[in-house]
Amino acid sequence: MKAFILDRDGVINKGGNINRKSEFQLLPGVTEAIKALNDMGFGVFVASNQGGVGLGFMTKSALRSINGYMVTLIREEGGDIVEARYCTHKPHAGCSCRKPKPGMLLELIKKYDIDRKASFMVGDRDTDIMAGRSAGVHTVFIGDNLPSGIDPDYVFSGLLEAVNGLRDRSIIHA
Ligand SMILES: [Mg+2]
Ligand SMILES: [Zn+2]
């Protein structure tokens, strides 16, 4: 399948450290963007660093509850997320899943037989772009402040702008 793998904080929801459900707020246009991707035949996935679990700021059960809340909010509006993966290890623990490492993306690519050439990693940090690049998918940076030293394939201000922009340029289509 062809896929969009989304970072979570700053792409799907307002960024910051989200340690409880009440702190989770979808960004405008996100469900519409996910729906449009679904309609074009893309599987939509999430790959997110949640080192707060490893650091003790958040329990695994709180993370599961936030994830369930996110999936439900999006589903209520007709969008579908196939699977969300989280790295819950501490920063610098040396795991292979914490972005910029591509571990979460590679697992998804293998499990769902994702076609890298037709797929995209979307994120608001340099580490997202590095992970996408290492996994061999196209990269989309979201935000106005592109960090120096990274070179994403595309830059947009938000997820909906990215989906619309890529579709308008016929880079993605049904
Ligand atoms: Mg982020
Ligand atoms: Zn990890």
GROMACS .gro file of N, CA and C and ligand atoms in nm:
model
  524
    1MET      N    1   0.083  -0.121   0.000
    1MET     CA    2   0.000   0.000   0.000
    1MET      C    3   0.086   0.126   0.000
    2LYS      N    4   0.023   0.235  -0.034
    2LYS     CA    5   0.091   0.364  -0.023
    2LYS      C    6   0.046   0.428   0.108
    3ALA      N    7   0.139   0.503   0.170
    3ALA     CA    8   0.112   0.546   0.307
    3ALA      C    9   0.155   0.690   0.334
    4PHE      N   10   0.084   0.752   0.426
    4PHE     CA   11   0.131   0.874   0.491
    4PHE      C   12   0.158   0.838   0.636
    5ILE      N   13   0.281   0.855   0.679
    5ILE     CA   14   0.317   0.831   0.818
    5ILE      C   15   0.332   0.968   0.883
    6LEU      N   16   0.249   0.993   0.982
    6LEU     CA   17   0.245   1.125   1.044
    6LEU      C   18   0.310   1.124   1.181
    7ASP      N   19   0.393   1.224   1.205
    7ASP     CA   20   0.430   1.255   1.342
    7ASP      C   21   0.301   1.300   1.412
    8ARG      N   22   0.295   1.292   1.544
    8ARG     CA   23   0.171   1.330   1.611
    8ARG      C   24   0.174   1.476   1.658
    9ASP      N   25   0.253   1.504   1.761
    9ASP     CA   26   0.250   1.637   1.822
    9ASP      C   27   0.304   1.743   1.724
   10GLY      N   28   0.222   1.843   1.696
   10GLY     CA   29   0.262   1.949   1.603
   10GLY      C   30   0.217   1.924   1.460
   11VAL      N   31   0.166   1.803   1.434
   11VAL     CA   32   0.114   1.772   1.301
   11VAL      C   33  -0.035   1.740   1.311
   12ILE      N   34  -0.070   1.650   1.403
   12ILE     CA   35  -0.210   1.611   1.423
   12ILE      C   36  -0.273   1.699   1.531
   13ASN      N   37  -0.199   1.720   1.637
   13ASN     CA   38  -0.250   1.798   1.750
   13ASN      C   39  -0.151   1.909   1.783
   14LYS      N   40  -0.203   2.007   1.856
   14LYS     CA   41  -0.118   2.117   1.905
   14LYS      C   42  -0.001   2.058   1.983
   15GLY      N   43   0.119   2.107   1.954
   15GLY     CA   44   0.240   2.049   2.012
   15GLY      C   45   0.255   2.073   2.160
   16GLY      N   46   0.369   2.040   2.211
   16GLY     CA   47   0.394   2.049   2.354
   16GLY      C   48   0.399   1.911   2.412
   17ASN      N   49   0.419   1.900   2.540
   17ASN     CA   50   0.420   1.769   2.603
   17ASN      C   51   0.279   1.732   2.643
   18ILE      N   52   0.224   1.635   2.574
   18ILE     CA   53   0.087   1.593   2.600
   18ILE      C   54   0.093   1.471   2.692
   19ASN      N   55   0.059   1.491   2.816
   19ASN     CA   56   0.066   1.381   2.913
   19ASN      C   57  -0.071   1.334   2.959
   20ARG      N   58  -0.175   1.405   2.919
   20ARG     CA   59  -0.311   1.361   2.950
   20ARG      C   60  -0.407   1.405   2.840
   21LYS      N   61  -0.522   1.333   2.839
   21LYS     CA   62  -0.619   1.350   2.732
   21LYS      C   63  -0.666   1.495   2.721
   22SER      N   64  -0.682   1.562   2.836
   22SER     CA   65  -0.734   1.699   2.835
   22SER      C   66  -0.638   1.796   2.766
   23GLU      N   67  -0.512   1.755   2.747
   23GLU     CA   68  -0.415   1.842   2.680
   23GLU      C   69  -0.411   1.820   2.529
   24PHE      N   70  -0.487   1.721   2.484
   24PHE     CA   71  -0.483   1.683   2.342
   24PHE      C   72  -0.587   1.759   2.263
   25GLN      N   73  -0.544   1.839   2.165
   25GLN     CA   74  -0.634   1.919   2.083
   25GLN      C   75  -0.597   1.905   1.937
   26LEU      N   76  -0.689   1.853   1.857
   26LEU     CA   77  -0.661   1.839   1.714
   26LEU      C   78  -0.634   1.975   1.651
   27LEU      N   79  -0.541   1.983   1.559
   27LEU     CA   80  -0.518   2.105   1.482
   27LEU      C   81  -0.626   2.118   1.374
   28PRO      N   82  -0.657   2.242   1.334
   28PRO     CA   83  -0.760   2.260   1.232
   28PRO      C   84  -0.724   2.191   1.100
   29GLY      N   85  -0.825   2.130   1.038
   29GLY     CA   86  -0.805   2.071   0.905
   29GLY      C   87  -0.747   1.931   0.905
   30VAL      N   88  -0.711   1.880   1.023
   30VAL     CA   89  -0.640   1.752   1.028
   30VAL      C   90  -0.730   1.635   0.984
   31THR      N   91  -0.852   1.632   1.036
   31THR     CA   92  -0.939   1.520   0.998
   31THR      C   93  -0.973   1.527   0.850
   32GLU      N   94  -0.998   1.648   0.802
   32GLU     CA   95  -1.027   1.667   0.659
   32GLU      C   96  -0.910   1.616   0.574
   33ALA      N   97  -0.789   1.645   0.619
   33ALA     CA   98  -0.669   1.601   0.546
   33ALA      C   99  -0.658   1.449   0.547
   34ILE      N  100  -0.683   1.388   0.662
   34ILE     CA  101  -0.673   1.242   0.673
   34ILE      C  102  -0.780   1.176   0.586
   35LYS      N  103  -0.899   1.233   0.587
   35LYS     CA  104  -1.008   1.183   0.504
   35LYS      C  105  -0.972   1.191   0.356
   36ALA      N  106  -0.914   1.303   0.317
   36ALA     CA  107  -0.874   1.321   0.176
   36ALA      C  108  -0.768   1.217   0.138
   37LEU      N  109  -0.675   1.191   0.230
   37LEU     CA  110  -0.572   1.089   0.204
   37LEU      C  111  -0.636   0.951   0.191
   38ASN      N  112  -0.729   0.919   0.281
   38ASN     CA  113  -0.801   0.791   0.274
   38ASN      C  114  -0.870   0.779   0.138
   39ASP      N  115  -0.935   0.886   0.096
   39ASP     CA  116  -1.009   0.883  -0.031
   39ASP      C  117  -0.917   0.862  -0.151
   40MET      N  118  -0.791   0.906  -0.137
   40MET     CA  119  -0.694   0.885  -0.245
   40MET      C  120  -0.626   0.748  -0.234
   41GLY      N  121  -0.666   0.671  -0.134
   41GLY     CA  122  -0.613   0.535  -0.122
   41GLY      C  123  -0.490   0.521  -0.035
   42PHE      N  124  -0.456   0.627   0.040
   42PHE     CA  125  -0.342   0.617   0.130
   42PHE      C  126  -0.382   0.558   0.265
   43GLY      N  127  -0.301   0.467   0.316
   43GLY     CA  128  -0.313   0.426   0.455
   43GLY      C  129  -0.245   0.534   0.539
   44VAL      N  130  -0.312   0.579   0.645
   44VAL     CA  131  -0.254   0.683   0.730
   44VAL      C  132  -0.209   0.620   0.862
   45PHE      N  133  -0.084   0.648   0.899
   45PHE     CA  134  -0.022   0.592   1.017
   45PHE      C  135   0.034   0.704   1.104
   46VAL      N  136   0.063   0.673   1.228
   46VAL     CA  137   0.127   0.769   1.318
   46VAL      C  138   0.255   0.705   1.373
   47ALA      N  139   0.362   0.781   1.378
   47ALA     CA  140   0.486   0.736   1.440
   47ALA      C  141   0.536   0.850   1.528
   48SER      N  142   0.534   0.829   1.658
   48SER     CA  143   0.556   0.940   1.752
   48SER      C  144   0.651   0.902   1.864
   49ASN      N  145   0.744   0.991   1.893
   49ASN     CA  146   0.829   0.975   2.012
   49ASN      C  147   0.751   1.018   2.135
   50GLN      N  148   0.738   0.932   2.233
   50GLN     CA  149   0.674   0.970   2.358
   50GLN      C  150   0.765   0.930   2.474
   51GLY      N  151   0.881   0.995   2.475
   51GLY     CA  152   0.982   0.965   2.576
   51GLY      C  153   0.937   0.996   2.717
   52GLY      N  154   0.826   1.073   2.729
   52GLY     CA  155   0.771   1.103   2.862
   52GLY      C  156   0.733   0.978   2.939
   53VAL      N  157   0.703   0.870   2.866
   53VAL     CA  158   0.672   0.744   2.933
   53VAL      C  159   0.798   0.691   3.002
   54GLY      N  160   0.906   0.682   2.924
   54GLY     CA  161   1.033   0.632   2.978
   54GLY      C  162   1.087   0.721   3.089
   55LEU      N  163   1.057   0.850   3.079
   55LEU     CA  164   1.106   0.945   3.180
   55LEU      C  165   1.016   0.950   3.302
   56GLY      N  166   0.899   0.888   3.294
   56GLY     CA  167   0.811   0.881   3.410
   56GLY      C  168   0.709   0.993   3.422
   57PHE      N  169   0.694   1.076   3.316
   57PHE     CA  170   0.594   1.183   3.320
   57PHE      C  171   0.455   1.134   3.283
   58MET      N  172   0.450   1.016   3.222
   58MET     CA  173   0.323   0.966   3.170
   58MET      C  174   0.327   0.814   3.177
   59THR      N  175   0.213   0.754   3.213
   59THR     CA  176   0.208   0.608   3.215
   59THR      C  177   0.175   0.556   3.076
   60LYS      N  178   0.203   0.427   3.055
   60LYS     CA  179   0.166   0.366   2.927
   60LYS      C  180   0.015   0.368   2.910
   61SER      N  181  -0.056   0.355   3.021
   61SER     CA  182  -0.202   0.353   3.010
   61SER      C  183  -0.256   0.491   2.974
   62ALA      N  184  -0.193   0.597   3.023
   62ALA     CA  185  -0.233   0.733   2.982
   62ALA      C  186  -0.206   0.752   2.832
   63LEU      N  187  -0.094   0.702   2.785
   63LEU     CA  188  -0.062   0.714   2.642
   63LEU      C  189  -0.165   0.639   2.558
   64ARG      N  190  -0.203   0.519   2.605
   64ARG     CA  191  -0.306   0.442   2.533
   64ARG      C  192  -0.437   0.517   2.528
   65SER      N  193  -0.471   0.580   2.640
   65SER     CA  194  -0.597   0.653   2.647
   65SER      C  195  -0.594   0.775   2.554
   66ILE      N  196  -0.483   0.847   2.549
   66ILE     CA  197  -0.469   0.961   2.458
   66ILE      C  198  -0.478   0.912   2.313
   67ASN      N  199  -0.414   0.799   2.286
   67ASN     CA  200  -0.418   0.744   2.150
   67ASN      C  201  -0.562   0.707   2.110
   68GLY      N  202  -0.634   0.643   2.202
   68GLY     CA  203  -0.772   0.605   2.174
   68GLY      C  204  -0.859   0.727   2.148
   69TYR      N  205  -0.832   0.832   2.225
   69TYR     CA  206  -0.906   0.957   2.210
   69TYR      C  207  -0.880   1.017   2.072
   70MET      N  208  -0.754   1.019   2.031
   70MET     CA  209  -0.716   1.073   1.900
   70MET      C  210  -0.785   0.995   1.788
   71VAL      N  211  -0.775   0.863   1.793
   71VAL     CA  212  -0.832   0.779   1.687
   71VAL      C  213  -0.984   0.799   1.681
   72THR      N  214  -1.048   0.809   1.797
   72THR     CA  215  -1.193   0.828   1.802
   72THR      C  216  -1.233   0.964   1.745
   73LEU      N  217  -1.163   1.070   1.786
   73LEU     CA  218  -1.195   1.205   1.734
   73LEU      C  219  -1.187   1.206   1.582
   74ILE      N  220  -1.085   1.144   1.528
   74ILE     CA  221  -1.065   1.144   1.383
   74ILE      C  222  -1.169   1.056   1.316
   75ARG      N  223  -1.198   0.942   1.376
   75ARG     CA  224  -1.295   0.849   1.318
   75ARG      C  225  -1.436   0.908   1.317
   76GLU      N  226  -1.470   0.982   1.423
   76GLU     CA  227  -1.602   1.044   1.430
   76GLU      C  228  -1.629   1.134   1.311
   77GLU      N  229  -1.522   1.192   1.257
   77GLU     CA  230  -1.537   1.281   1.141
   77GLU      C  231  -1.508   1.207   1.011
   78GLY      N  232  -1.493   1.076   1.018
   78GLY     CA  233  -1.480   0.997   0.896
   78GLY      C  234  -1.338   0.968   0.851
   79GLY      N  235  -1.238   1.000   0.933
   79GLY     CA  236  -1.099   0.971   0.897
   79GLY      C  237  -1.053   0.841   0.961
   80ASP      N  238  -0.959   0.773   0.896
   80ASP     CA  239  -0.914   0.644   0.948
   80ASP      C  240  -0.763   0.642   0.967
   81ILE      N  241  -0.721   0.600   1.085
   81ILE     CA  242  -0.578   0.576   1.112
   81ILE      C  243  -0.559   0.425   1.122
   82VAL      N  244  -0.472   0.371   1.040
   82VAL     CA  245  -0.453   0.226   1.037
   82VAL      C  246  -0.385   0.179   1.166
   83GLU      N  247  -0.276   0.245   1.201
   83GLU     CA  248  -0.202   0.206   1.322
   83GLU      C  249  -0.117   0.323   1.369
   84ALA      N  250  -0.108   0.338   1.499
   84ALA     CA  251  -0.018   0.439   1.558
   84ALA      C  252   0.090   0.366   1.636
   85ARG      N  253   0.213   0.401   1.612
   85ARG     CA  254   0.325   0.342   1.686
   85ARG      C  255   0.392   0.451   1.769
   86TYR      N  256   0.434   0.411   1.887
   86TYR     CA  257   0.498   0.507   1.977
   86TYR      C  258   0.631   0.451   2.026
   87CYS      N  259   0.733   0.534   2.029
   87CYS     CA  260   0.855   0.499   2.102
   87CYS      C  261   0.841   0.558   2.241
   88THR      N  262   0.840   0.470   2.340
   88THR     CA  263   0.820   0.516   2.478
   88THR      C  264   0.950   0.514   2.557
   89HIS      N  265   1.060   0.493   2.485
   89HIS     CA  266   1.189   0.488   2.554
   89HIS      C  267   1.238   0.628   2.588
   90LYS      N  268   1.322   0.634   2.689
   90LYS     CA  269   1.386   0.761   2.725
   90LYS      C  270   1.473   0.810   2.609
   91PRO      N  271   1.485   0.942   2.595
   91PRO     CA  272   1.585   0.993   2.501
   91PRO      C  273   1.723   0.936   2.539
   92HIS      N  274   1.805   0.910   2.443
   92HIS     CA  275   1.942   0.860   2.464
   92HIS      C  276   1.947   0.721   2.525
   93ALA      N  277   1.833   0.646   2.520
   93ALA     CA  278   1.836   0.509   2.572
   93ALA      C  279   1.899   0.414   2.471
   94GLY      N  280   1.920   0.466   2.348
   94GLY     CA  281   1.986   0.383   2.247
   94GLY      C  282   1.893   0.286   2.176
   95CYS      N  283   1.763   0.309   2.184
   95CYS     CA  284   1.668   0.220   2.114
   95CYS      C  285   1.676   0.246   1.964
   96SER      N  286   1.615   0.158   1.888
   96SER     CA  287   1.619   0.175   1.743
   96SER      C  288   1.490   0.238   1.690
   97CYS      N  289   1.399   0.272   1.783
   97CYS     CA  290   1.271   0.328   1.736
   97CYS      C  291   1.261   0.479   1.751
   98ARG      N  292   1.331   0.538   1.848
   98ARG     CA  293   1.315   0.682   1.867
   98ARG      C  294   1.368   0.759   1.747
   99LYS      N  295   1.280   0.842   1.686
   99LYS     CA  296   1.326   0.925   1.574
   99LYS      C  297   1.438   1.017   1.625
  100PRO      N  298   1.544   1.041   1.555
  100PRO     CA  299   1.562   1.028   1.409
  100PRO      C  300   1.586   0.886   1.357
  101LYS      N  301   1.592   0.785   1.444
  101LYS     CA  302   1.609   0.649   1.393
  101LYS      C  303   1.481   0.609   1.319
  102PRO      N  304   1.494   0.528   1.217
  102PRO     CA  305   1.376   0.496   1.134
  102PRO      C  306   1.299   0.372   1.180
  103GLY      N  307   1.329   0.318   1.298
  103GLY     CA  308   1.273   0.189   1.340
  103GLY      C  309   1.123   0.175   1.327
  104MET      N  310   1.048   0.276   1.377
  104MET     CA  311   0.901   0.266   1.372
  104MET      C  312   0.853   0.263   1.227
  105LEU      N  313   0.917   0.342   1.143
  105LEU     CA  314   0.876   0.350   1.002
  105LEU      C  315   0.908   0.219   0.932
  106LEU      N  316   1.026   0.163   0.961
  106LEU     CA  317   1.065   0.037   0.895
  106LEU      C  318   0.973  -0.077   0.935
  107GLU      N  319   0.930  -0.078   1.061
  107GLU     CA  320   0.836  -0.183   1.105
  107GLU      C  321   0.704  -0.172   1.030
  108LEU      N  322   0.656  -0.048   1.016
  108LEU     CA  323   0.529  -0.027   0.943
  108LEU      C  324   0.545  -0.066   0.797
  109ILE      N  325   0.656  -0.027   0.738
  109ILE     CA  326   0.681  -0.057   0.596
  109ILE      C  327   0.678  -0.207   0.573
  110LYS      N  328   0.740  -0.281   0.666
  110LYS     CA  329   0.746  -0.426   0.654
  110LYS      C  330   0.608  -0.488   0.677
  111LYS      N  331   0.545  -0.447   0.788
  111LYS     CA  332   0.417  -0.508   0.826
  111LYS      C  333   0.308  -0.487   0.722
  112TYR      N  334   0.305  -0.370   0.661
  112TYR     CA  335   0.195  -0.338   0.568
  112TYR      C  336   0.240  -0.336   0.422
  113ASP      N  337   0.361  -0.384   0.398
  113ASP     CA  338   0.413  -0.389   0.262
  113ASP      C  339   0.397  -0.252   0.194
  114ILE      N  340   0.444  -0.149   0.263
  114ILE     CA  341   0.430  -0.011   0.216
  114ILE      C  342   0.530   0.016   0.103
  115ASP      N  343   0.480   0.077  -0.002
  115ASP     CA  344   0.562   0.115  -0.117
  115ASP      C  345   0.630   0.249  -0.085
  116ARG      N  346   0.759   0.242  -0.056
  116ARG     CA  347   0.831   0.364  -0.011
  116ARG      C  348   0.824   0.477  -0.111
  117LYS      N  349   0.835   0.443  -0.240
  117LYS     CA  350   0.839   0.547  -0.344
  117LYS      C  351   0.708   0.623  -0.356
  118ALA      N  352   0.600   0.563  -0.305
  118ALA     CA  353   0.469   0.628  -0.313
  118ALA      C  354   0.426   0.680  -0.177
  119SER      N  355   0.520   0.685  -0.081
  119SER     CA  356   0.481   0.715   0.058
  119SER      C  357   0.559   0.831   0.117
  120PHE      N  358   0.505   0.885   0.225
  120PHE     CA  359   0.552   1.012   0.281
  120PHE      C  360   0.560   1.006   0.433
  121MET      N  361   0.663   1.071   0.486
  121MET     CA  362   0.671   1.096   0.630
  121MET      C  363   0.650   1.245   0.651
  122VAL      N  364   0.559   1.280   0.742
  122VAL     CA  365   0.526   1.420   0.768
  122VAL      C  366   0.560   1.454   0.912
  123GLY      N  367   0.638   1.561   0.933
  123GLY     CA  368   0.672   1.597   1.070
  123GLY      C  369   0.708   1.742   1.085
  124ASP      N  370   0.715   1.786   1.210
  124ASP     CA  371   0.746   1.927   1.238
  124ASP      C  372   0.882   1.943   1.303
  125ARG      N  373   0.963   1.836   1.301
  125ARG     CA  374   1.097   1.844   1.360
  125ARG      C  375   1.199   1.788   1.262
  126ASP      N  376   1.324   1.828   1.282
  126ASP     CA  377   1.431   1.773   1.198
  126ASP      C  378   1.439   1.621   1.212
  127THR      N  379   1.409   1.571   1.332
  127THR     CA  380   1.420   1.426   1.355
  127THR      C  381   1.319   1.347   1.271
  128ASP      N  382   1.202   1.408   1.244
  128ASP     CA  383   1.102   1.342   1.159
  128ASP      C  384   1.154   1.328   1.017
  129ILE      N  385   1.215   1.435   0.970
  129ILE     CA  386   1.266   1.436   0.833
  129ILE      C  387   1.382   1.337   0.820
  130MET      N  388   1.467   1.332   0.923
  130MET     CA  389   1.580   1.238   0.919
  130MET      C  390   1.530   1.093   0.919
  131ALA      N  391   1.427   1.066   1.000
  131ALA     CA  392   1.372   0.929   1.006
  131ALA      C  393   1.311   0.892   0.871
  132GLY      N  394   1.236   0.984   0.812
  132GLY     CA  395   1.174   0.958   0.683
  132GLY      C  396   1.277   0.934   0.575
  133ARG      N  397   1.380   1.018   0.577
  133ARG     CA  398   1.487   1.004   0.479
  133ARG      C  399   1.555   0.867   0.494
  134SER      N  400   1.585   0.829   0.618
  134SER     CA  401   1.652   0.699   0.640
  134SER      C  402   1.564   0.582   0.599
  135ALA      N  403   1.431   0.600   0.613
  135ALA     CA  404   1.340   0.491   0.579
  135ALA      C  405   1.313   0.486   0.428
  136GLY      N  406   1.357   0.588   0.356
  136GLY     CA  407   1.344   0.586   0.211
  136GLY      C  408   1.211   0.632   0.157
  137VAL      N  409   1.138   0.710   0.239
  137VAL     CA  410   1.011   0.766   0.191
  137VAL      C  411   1.030   0.916   0.162
  138HIS      N  412   0.934   0.977   0.095
  138HIS     CA  413   0.939   1.121   0.072
  138HIS      C  414   0.916   1.192   0.206
  139THR      N  415   0.968   1.313   0.218
  139THR     CA  416   0.957   1.383   0.346
  139THR      C  417   0.887   1.518   0.331
  140VAL      N  418   0.800   1.546   0.427
  140VAL     CA  419   0.724   1.671   0.428
  140VAL      C  420   0.743   1.737   0.563
  141PHE      N  421   0.794   1.860   0.561
  141PHE     CA  422   0.809   1.937   0.684
  141PHE      C  423   0.689   2.028   0.701
  142ILE      N  424   0.634   2.029   0.823
  142ILE     CA  425   0.519   2.112   0.856
  142ILE      C  426   0.565   2.224   0.949
  143GLY      N  427   0.538   2.349   0.910
  143GLY     CA  428   0.572   2.460   0.999
  143GLY      C  429   0.643   2.570   0.924
  144ASP      N  430   0.663   2.679   0.993
  144ASP     CA  431   0.720   2.798   0.930
  144ASP      C  432   0.869   2.810   0.958
  145ASN      N  433   0.918   2.734   1.053
  145ASN     CA  434   1.058   2.749   1.091
  145ASN      C  435   1.137   2.623   1.059
  146LEU      N  436   1.180   2.615   0.936
  146LEU     CA  437   1.258   2.500   0.892
  146LEU      C  438   1.394   2.501   0.962
  147PRO      N  439   1.425   2.397   1.040
  147PRO     CA  440   1.555   2.396   1.107
  147PRO      C  441   1.667   2.391   1.003
  148SER      N  442   1.780   2.453   1.035
  148SER     CA  443   1.890   2.451   0.939
  148SER      C  444   1.949   2.310   0.934
  149GLY      N  445   2.005   2.279   0.820
  149GLY     CA  446   2.074   2.151   0.808
  149GLY      C  447   1.985   2.035   0.767
  150ILE      N  448   1.857   2.059   0.748
  150ILE     CA  449   1.775   1.952   0.693
  150ILE      C  450   1.714   1.997   0.561
  151ASP      N  451   1.682   1.901   0.478
  151ASP     CA  452   1.640   1.932   0.343
  151ASP      C  453   1.521   1.843   0.304
  152PRO      N  454   1.404   1.875   0.360
  152PRO     CA  455   1.286   1.794   0.329
  152PRO      C  456   1.248   1.810   0.182
  153ASP      N  457   1.175   1.713   0.130
  153ASP     CA  458   1.131   1.721  -0.009
  153ASP      C  459   1.027   1.831  -0.028
  154TYR      N  460   0.945   1.853   0.075
  154TYR     CA  461   0.836   1.952   0.066
  154TYR      C  462   0.821   2.023   0.200
  155VAL      N  463   0.775   2.147   0.195
  155VAL     CA  464   0.748   2.224   0.317
  155VAL      C  465   0.609   2.287   0.304
  156PHE      N  466   0.526   2.268   0.406
  156PHE     CA  467   0.392   2.329   0.409
  156PHE      C  468   0.364   2.378   0.550
  157SER      N  469   0.263   2.466   0.561
  157SER     CA  470   0.235   2.524   0.694
  157SER      C  471   0.152   2.430   0.781
  158GLY      N  472   0.079   2.336   0.723
  158GLY     CA  473  -0.002   2.245   0.802
  158GLY      C  474  -0.033   2.120   0.723
  159LEU      N  475  -0.097   2.023   0.788
  159LEU     CA  476  -0.124   1.896   0.720
  159LEU      C  477  -0.221   1.912   0.604
  160LEU      N  478  -0.327   1.990   0.627
  160LEU     CA  479  -0.425   2.008   0.518
  160LEU      C  480  -0.362   2.082   0.400
  161GLU      N  481  -0.280   2.183   0.431
  161GLU     CA  482  -0.211   2.257   0.325
  161GLU      C  483  -0.120   2.161   0.247
  162ALA      N  484  -0.057   2.068   0.319
  162ALA     CA  485   0.032   1.971   0.254
  162ALA      C  486  -0.046   1.881   0.160
  163VAL      N  487  -0.156   1.826   0.209
  163VAL     CA  488  -0.235   1.734   0.128
  163VAL      C  489  -0.290   1.807   0.005
  164ASN      N  490  -0.346   1.925   0.026
  164ASN     CA  491  -0.400   2.003  -0.086
  164ASN      C  492  -0.290   2.043  -0.184
  165GLY      N  493  -0.178   2.087  -0.130
  165GLY     CA  494  -0.066   2.133  -0.215
  165GLY      C  495  -0.008   2.019  -0.298
  166LEU      N  496   0.010   1.903  -0.235
  166LEU     CA  497   0.066   1.789  -0.308
  166LEU      C  498  -0.033   1.739  -0.413
  167ARG      N  499  -0.160   1.746  -0.379
  167ARG     CA  500  -0.263   1.702  -0.475
  167ARG      C  501  -0.274   1.801  -0.592
  168ASP      N  502  -0.270   1.930  -0.561
  168ASP     CA  503  -0.277   2.032  -0.667
  168ASP      C  504  -0.160   2.018  -0.765
  169ARG      N  505  -0.045   1.974  -0.712
  169ARG     CA  506   0.073   1.959  -0.799
  169ARG      C  507   0.079   1.817  -0.857
  170SER      N  508  -0.026   1.739  -0.837
  170SER     CA  509  -0.033   1.601  -0.890
  170SER      C  510   0.079   1.510  -0.838
  171ILE      N  511   0.135   1.546  -0.721
  171ILE     CA  512   0.237   1.460  -0.660
  171ILE      C  513   0.166   1.343  -0.592
  172ILE      N  514   0.047   1.368  -0.540
  172ILE     CA  515  -0.037   1.259  -0.490
  172ILE      C  516  -0.171   1.263  -0.564
  173HIS      N  517  -0.230   1.147  -0.578
  173HIS     CA  518  -0.359   1.136  -0.647
  173HIS      C  519  -0.419   1.002  -0.613
  174ALA      N  520  -0.543   0.982  -0.656
  174ALA     CA  521  -0.611   0.857  -0.625
  174ALA      C  522  -0.547   0.742  -0.702
  175MG      MG  523   0.623   1.679   1.643
  176ZN      ZN  524   1.232   0.355   2.129
   0.00000   0.00000   0.00000
